[in-house]
Short mmCIF file of C-alpha atoms and ligand atoms in Angstrom, two decimals:
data_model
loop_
_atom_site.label_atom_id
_atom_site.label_comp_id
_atom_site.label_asym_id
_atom_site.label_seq_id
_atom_site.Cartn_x
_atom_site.Cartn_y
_atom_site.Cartn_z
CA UNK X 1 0.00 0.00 0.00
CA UNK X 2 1.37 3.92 -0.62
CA UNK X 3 2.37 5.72 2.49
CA UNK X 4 -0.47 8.21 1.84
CA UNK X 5 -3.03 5.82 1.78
CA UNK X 6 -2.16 3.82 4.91
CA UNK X 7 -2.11 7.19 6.91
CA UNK X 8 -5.09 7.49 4.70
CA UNK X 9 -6.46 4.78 6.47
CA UNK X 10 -5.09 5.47 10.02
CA UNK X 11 -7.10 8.91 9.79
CA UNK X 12 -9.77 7.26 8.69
CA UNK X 13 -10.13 5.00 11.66
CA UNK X 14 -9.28 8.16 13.87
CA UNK X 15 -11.21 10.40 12.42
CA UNK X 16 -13.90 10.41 15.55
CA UNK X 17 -11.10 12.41 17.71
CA UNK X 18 -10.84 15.02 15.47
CA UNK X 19 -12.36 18.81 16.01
CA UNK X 20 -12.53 21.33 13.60
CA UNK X 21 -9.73 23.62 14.49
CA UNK X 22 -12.32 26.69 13.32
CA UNK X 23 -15.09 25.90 14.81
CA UNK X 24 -14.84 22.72 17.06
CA UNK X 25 -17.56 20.81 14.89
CA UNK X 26 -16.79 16.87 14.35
CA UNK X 27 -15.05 15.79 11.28
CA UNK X 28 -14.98 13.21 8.65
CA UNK X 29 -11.93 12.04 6.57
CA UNK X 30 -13.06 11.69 2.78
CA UNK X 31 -10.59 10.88 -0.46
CA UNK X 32 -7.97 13.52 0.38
CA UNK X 33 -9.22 15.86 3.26
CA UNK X 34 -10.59 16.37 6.60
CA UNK X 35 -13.81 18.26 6.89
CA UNK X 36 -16.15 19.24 9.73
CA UNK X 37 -19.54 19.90 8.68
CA UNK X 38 -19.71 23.19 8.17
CA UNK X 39 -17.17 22.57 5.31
CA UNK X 40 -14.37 24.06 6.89
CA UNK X 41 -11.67 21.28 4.71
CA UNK X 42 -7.54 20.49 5.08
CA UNK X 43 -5.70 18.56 2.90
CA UNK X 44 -4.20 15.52 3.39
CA UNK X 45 -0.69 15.88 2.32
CA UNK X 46 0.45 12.99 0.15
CA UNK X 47 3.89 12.65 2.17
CA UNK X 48 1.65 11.33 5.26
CA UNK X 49 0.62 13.88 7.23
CA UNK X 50 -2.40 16.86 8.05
CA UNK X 51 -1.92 20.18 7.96
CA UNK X 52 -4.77 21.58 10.50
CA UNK X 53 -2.47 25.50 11.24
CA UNK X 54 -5.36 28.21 10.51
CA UNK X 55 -2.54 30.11 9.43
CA UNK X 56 0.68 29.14 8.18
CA UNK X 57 3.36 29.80 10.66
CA UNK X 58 6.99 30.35 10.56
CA UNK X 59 9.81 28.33 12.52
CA UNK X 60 13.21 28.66 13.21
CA UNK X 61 13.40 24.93 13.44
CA UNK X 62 14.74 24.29 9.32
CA UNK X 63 14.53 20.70 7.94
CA UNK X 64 18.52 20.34 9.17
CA UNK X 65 17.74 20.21 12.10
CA UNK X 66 15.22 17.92 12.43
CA UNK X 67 16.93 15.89 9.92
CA UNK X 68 19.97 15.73 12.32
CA UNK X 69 17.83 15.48 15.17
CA UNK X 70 16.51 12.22 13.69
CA UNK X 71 20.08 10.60 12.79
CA UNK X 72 20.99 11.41 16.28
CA UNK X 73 18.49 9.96 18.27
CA UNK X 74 18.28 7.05 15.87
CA UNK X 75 21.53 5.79 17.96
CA UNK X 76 20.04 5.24 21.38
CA UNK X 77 21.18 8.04 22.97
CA UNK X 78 17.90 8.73 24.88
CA UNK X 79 16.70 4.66 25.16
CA UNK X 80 16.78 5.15 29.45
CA UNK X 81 14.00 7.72 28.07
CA UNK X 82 12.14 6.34 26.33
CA UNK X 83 12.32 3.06 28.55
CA UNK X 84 10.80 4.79 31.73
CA UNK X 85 7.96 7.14 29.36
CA UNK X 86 7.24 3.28 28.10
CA UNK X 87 6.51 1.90 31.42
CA UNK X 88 4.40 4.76 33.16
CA UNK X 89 2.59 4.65 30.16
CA UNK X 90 1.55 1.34 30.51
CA UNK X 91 -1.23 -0.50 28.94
CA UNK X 92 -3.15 2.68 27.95
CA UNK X 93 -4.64 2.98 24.98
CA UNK X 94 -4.15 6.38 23.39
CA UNK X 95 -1.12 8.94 23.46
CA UNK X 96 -0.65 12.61 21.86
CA UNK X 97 2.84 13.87 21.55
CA UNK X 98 2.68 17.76 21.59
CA UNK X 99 5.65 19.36 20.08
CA UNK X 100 6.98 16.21 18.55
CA UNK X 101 9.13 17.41 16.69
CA UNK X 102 10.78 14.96 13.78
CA UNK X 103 8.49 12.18 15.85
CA UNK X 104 11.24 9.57 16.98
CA UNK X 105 10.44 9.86 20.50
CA UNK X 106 7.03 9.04 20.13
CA UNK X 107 7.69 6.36 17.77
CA UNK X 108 10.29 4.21 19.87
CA UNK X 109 8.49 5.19 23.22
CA UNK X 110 5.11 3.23 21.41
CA UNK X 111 7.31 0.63 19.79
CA UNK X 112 8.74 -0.43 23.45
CA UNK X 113 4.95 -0.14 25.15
CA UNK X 114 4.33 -3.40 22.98
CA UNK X 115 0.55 -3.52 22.38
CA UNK X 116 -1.35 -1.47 19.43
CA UNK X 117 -2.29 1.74 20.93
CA UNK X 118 -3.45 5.12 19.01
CA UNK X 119 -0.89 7.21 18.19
CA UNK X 120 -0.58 11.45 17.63
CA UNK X 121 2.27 13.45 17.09
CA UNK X 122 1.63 17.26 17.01
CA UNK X 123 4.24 20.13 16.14
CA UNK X 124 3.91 23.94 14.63
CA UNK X 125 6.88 23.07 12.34
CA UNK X 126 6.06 22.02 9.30
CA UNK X 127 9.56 20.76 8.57
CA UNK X 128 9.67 18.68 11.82
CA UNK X 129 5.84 17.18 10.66
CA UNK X 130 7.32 15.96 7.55
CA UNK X 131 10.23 14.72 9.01
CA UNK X 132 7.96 12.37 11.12
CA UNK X 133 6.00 11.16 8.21
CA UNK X 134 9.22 10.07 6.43
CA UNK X 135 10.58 8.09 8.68
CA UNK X 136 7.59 6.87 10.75
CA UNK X 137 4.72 4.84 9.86
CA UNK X 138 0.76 4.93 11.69
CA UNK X 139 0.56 7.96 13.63
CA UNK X 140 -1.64 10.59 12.95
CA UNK X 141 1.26 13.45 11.80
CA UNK X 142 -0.16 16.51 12.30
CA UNK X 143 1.04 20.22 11.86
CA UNK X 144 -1.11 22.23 14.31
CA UNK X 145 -0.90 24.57 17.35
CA UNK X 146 -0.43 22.71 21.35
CA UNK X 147 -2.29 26.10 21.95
CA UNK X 148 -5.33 24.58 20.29
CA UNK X 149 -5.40 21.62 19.44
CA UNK X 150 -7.64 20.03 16.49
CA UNK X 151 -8.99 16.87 18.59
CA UNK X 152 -11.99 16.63 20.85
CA UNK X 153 -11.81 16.88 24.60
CA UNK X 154 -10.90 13.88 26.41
CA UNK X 155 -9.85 12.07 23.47
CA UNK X 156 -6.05 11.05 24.83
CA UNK X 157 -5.21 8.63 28.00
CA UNK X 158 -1.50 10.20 27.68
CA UNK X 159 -0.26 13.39 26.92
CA UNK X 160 3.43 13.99 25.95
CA UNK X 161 5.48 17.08 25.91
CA UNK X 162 9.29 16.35 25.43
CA UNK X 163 11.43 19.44 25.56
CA UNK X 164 8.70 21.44 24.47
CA UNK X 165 6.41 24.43 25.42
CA UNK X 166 3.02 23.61 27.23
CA UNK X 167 -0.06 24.81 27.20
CA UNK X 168 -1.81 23.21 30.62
CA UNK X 169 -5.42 23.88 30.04
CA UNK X 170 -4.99 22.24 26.56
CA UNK X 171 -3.70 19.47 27.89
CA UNK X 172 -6.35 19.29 30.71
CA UNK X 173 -8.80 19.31 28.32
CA UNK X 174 -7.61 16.34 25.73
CA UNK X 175 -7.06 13.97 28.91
CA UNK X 176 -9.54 11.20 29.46
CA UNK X 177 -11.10 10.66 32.53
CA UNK X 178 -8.19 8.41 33.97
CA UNK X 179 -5.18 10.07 31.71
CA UNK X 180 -1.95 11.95 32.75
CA UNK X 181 0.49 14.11 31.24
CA UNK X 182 4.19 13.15 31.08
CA UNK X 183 6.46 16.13 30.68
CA UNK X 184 10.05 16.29 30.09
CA UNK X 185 11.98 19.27 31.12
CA UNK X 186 15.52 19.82 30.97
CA UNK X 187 17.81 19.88 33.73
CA UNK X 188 21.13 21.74 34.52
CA UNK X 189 23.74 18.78 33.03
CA UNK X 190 21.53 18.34 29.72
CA UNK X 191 24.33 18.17 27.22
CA UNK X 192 26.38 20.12 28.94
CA UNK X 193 29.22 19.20 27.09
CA UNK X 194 27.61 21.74 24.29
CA UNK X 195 27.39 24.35 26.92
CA UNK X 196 30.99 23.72 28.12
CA UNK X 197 32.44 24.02 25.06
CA UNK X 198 31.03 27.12 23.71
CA UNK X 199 29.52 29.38 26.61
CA UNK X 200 30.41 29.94 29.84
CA UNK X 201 28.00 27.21 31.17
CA UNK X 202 26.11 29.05 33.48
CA UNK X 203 23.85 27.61 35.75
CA UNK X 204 20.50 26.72 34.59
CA UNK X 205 17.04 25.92 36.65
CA UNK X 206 14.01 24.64 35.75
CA UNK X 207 12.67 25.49 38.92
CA UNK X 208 10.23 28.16 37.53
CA UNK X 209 8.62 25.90 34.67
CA UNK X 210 8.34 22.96 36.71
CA UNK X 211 6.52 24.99 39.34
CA UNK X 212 3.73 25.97 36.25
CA UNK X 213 3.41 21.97 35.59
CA UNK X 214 2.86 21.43 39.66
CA UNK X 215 0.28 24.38 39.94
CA UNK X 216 -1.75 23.35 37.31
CA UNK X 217 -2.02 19.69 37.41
CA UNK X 218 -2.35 17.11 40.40
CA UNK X 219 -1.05 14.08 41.81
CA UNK X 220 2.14 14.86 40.50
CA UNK X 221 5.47 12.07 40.49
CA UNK X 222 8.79 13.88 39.60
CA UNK X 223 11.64 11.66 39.06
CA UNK X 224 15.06 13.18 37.85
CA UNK X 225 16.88 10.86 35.13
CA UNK X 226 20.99 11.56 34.58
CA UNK X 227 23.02 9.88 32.59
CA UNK X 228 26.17 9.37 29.86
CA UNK X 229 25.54 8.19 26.78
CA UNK X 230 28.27 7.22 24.57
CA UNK X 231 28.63 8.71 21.09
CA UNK X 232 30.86 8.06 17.97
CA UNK X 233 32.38 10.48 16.12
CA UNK X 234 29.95 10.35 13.27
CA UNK X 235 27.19 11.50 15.47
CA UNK X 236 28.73 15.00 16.52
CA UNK X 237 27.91 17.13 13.74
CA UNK X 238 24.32 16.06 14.04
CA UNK X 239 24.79 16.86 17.45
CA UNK X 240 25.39 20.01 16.83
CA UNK X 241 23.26 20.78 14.16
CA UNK X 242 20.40 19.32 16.24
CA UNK X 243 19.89 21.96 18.84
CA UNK X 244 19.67 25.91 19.11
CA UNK X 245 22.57 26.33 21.52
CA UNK X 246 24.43 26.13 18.24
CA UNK X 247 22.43 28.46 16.51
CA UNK X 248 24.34 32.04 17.66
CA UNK X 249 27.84 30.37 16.34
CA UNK X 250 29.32 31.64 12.99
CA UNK X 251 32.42 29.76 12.24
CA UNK X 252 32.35 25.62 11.70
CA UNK X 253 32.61 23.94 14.49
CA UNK X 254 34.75 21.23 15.25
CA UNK X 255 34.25 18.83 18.95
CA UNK X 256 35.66 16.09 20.13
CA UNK X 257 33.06 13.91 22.52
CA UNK X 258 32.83 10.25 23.51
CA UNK X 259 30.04 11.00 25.29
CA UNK X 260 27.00 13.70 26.09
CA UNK X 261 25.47 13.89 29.48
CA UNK X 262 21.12 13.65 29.20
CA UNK X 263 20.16 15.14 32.53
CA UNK X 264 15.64 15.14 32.69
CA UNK X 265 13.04 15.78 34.99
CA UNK X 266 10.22 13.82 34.29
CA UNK X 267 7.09 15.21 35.81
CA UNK X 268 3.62 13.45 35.82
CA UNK X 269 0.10 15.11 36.66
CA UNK X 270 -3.24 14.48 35.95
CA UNK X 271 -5.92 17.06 35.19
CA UNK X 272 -8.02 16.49 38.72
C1 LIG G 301 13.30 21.61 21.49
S1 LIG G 301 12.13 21.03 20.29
C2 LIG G 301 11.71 19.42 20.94
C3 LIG G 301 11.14 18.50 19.90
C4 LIG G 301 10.95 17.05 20.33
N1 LIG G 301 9.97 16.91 21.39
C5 LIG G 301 12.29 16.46 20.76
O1 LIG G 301 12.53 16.34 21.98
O2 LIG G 301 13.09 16.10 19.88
C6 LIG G 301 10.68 21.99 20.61
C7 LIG G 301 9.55 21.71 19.63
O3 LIG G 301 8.38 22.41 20.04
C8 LIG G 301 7.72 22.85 18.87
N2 LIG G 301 6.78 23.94 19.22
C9 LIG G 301 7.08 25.18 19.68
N3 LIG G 301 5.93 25.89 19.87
C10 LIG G 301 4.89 25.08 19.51
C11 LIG G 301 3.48 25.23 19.46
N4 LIG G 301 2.88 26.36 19.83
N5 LIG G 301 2.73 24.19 19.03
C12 LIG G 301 3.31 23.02 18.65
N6 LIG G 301 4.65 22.83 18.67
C13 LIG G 301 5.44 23.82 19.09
C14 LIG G 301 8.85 23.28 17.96
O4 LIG G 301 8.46 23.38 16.61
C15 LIG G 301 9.86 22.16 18.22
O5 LIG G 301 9.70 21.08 17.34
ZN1 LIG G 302 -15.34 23.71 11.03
#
């Protein structure tokens, strides 16, 4: 079958959590669209993926990067990741990545959970979208806003926000009754060996973002997850082409690492 009729397909059969992104009404997936019924219609792209933006939006984050992004975590670098957002996730049924980015996290997270679950991956970059839908197959790929999301309340068991910016009562309002959101947020050591080598390394806190996730959602678990991960030396210039502390330097870059430090807080809450 072509790629863009099995996400054809995978739309089709998801196509009851969708919500018009104008004005909130149900939608139906017909030969090449989405469409609520007030006839408010998007596209389906025929790489594999929806484009539900109202307006198109412009990102700093360039097909590079979430090209390198991809190679890079291709090579395992974040498995202790994805192996604890596998287990609290558990045997539930549905998950929504928001801010997914080129989608590899929420593809190997799913592959390790091990049973068939509904899949979402959401981001405003285009670029990162169609990254996803390259390299990853069954998940509804999705350019769109995590301020406002095109899928009907309740309609997730897990929300997941990796790295990215959050929008709390969107996410309160796609949980299910039972559901949770997992968050990732960065901690002082994340690849500090970047920071090392071209600033001054100053100290960093997430104090004041992880206090917004623990006022706004309840029964929260925090666990803090350090460690080295080895890397060859084909892996650094996707390294640094993968991440804006790069961004600011003009000359080429050369580094010499045998390893990169991943230092997380992972914070769960439910919506109460
Ligand atoms: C640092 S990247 C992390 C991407 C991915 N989760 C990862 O860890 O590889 C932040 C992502 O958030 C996305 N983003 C920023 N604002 C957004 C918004 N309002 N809606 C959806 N995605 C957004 C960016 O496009 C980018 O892909
Ligand atoms: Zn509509």
């Amino acid at each position: 079958m072509k790629k863009v009729d099995r996400f054809k397909s995978y739309m089709k059969n998801s196509e009851q959590l969708f919500s018009c992104p104008i004005c909130a009404a149900s939608m139906v997936v017909d030969d090449n669209h989405i469409v609520c019924k007030q006839n408010h219609s998007f596209d389906i792209a025929k790489k594999g993926y929806i484009n539900m933006m109202t307006q198109p939006v412009h990102t700093k984050y360039d097909k590079d990067l979430f090209e390198a992004r991809y190679q890079f975590i291709q090579h395992g670098v974040y498995k202790p990741l994805h192996d604890k957002i596998s287990e609290l996730i558990g045997q539930r049924q549905s998950v929504i990545d928001l801010g997914c980015g080129e989608g590899s996290h929420l593809a190997k997270i799913t592959e390790l959970v091990n049973h068939d679950m509904i899949r979402a991956g959401l981001d405003i970059a285009k670029e990162g979208v169609m990254t996803a839908s390259k390299y990853h197959l069954d998940a509804i790929w999705c350019v769109g806003d995590l301020a406002q999301v095109p899928f009907k309340d309740s309609s997730f068991d897990v929300v997941l926000n990796i790295l990215s910016p959050a929008n709390y009562g969107e996410f309160k309002r796609l949980l299910s009754d039972d559901g949770f959101v997992i968050k990732v947020f960065p901690n002082s050591g994340y690849l500090k060996e970047l920071r090392e080598a071209f600033y001054n390394n100053e100290e960093y806190s997430n104090e004041e973002t992880k206090k917004r996730f623990k006022e706004s959602l309840c029964d929260i678990q925090e666990e803090r997850l350090t460690y080295q991960a080895p890397i060859s030396a084909e892996l650094v210039p996707f390294l640094l082409k993968m991440t804006p502390l790069t961004w600011n330097l003009n000359e080429r870059v050369d580094l010499e690492l045998k390893e990169v430090t991943v230092d997380v807080d992972i914070l769960v809450g439910r919506g109460g």
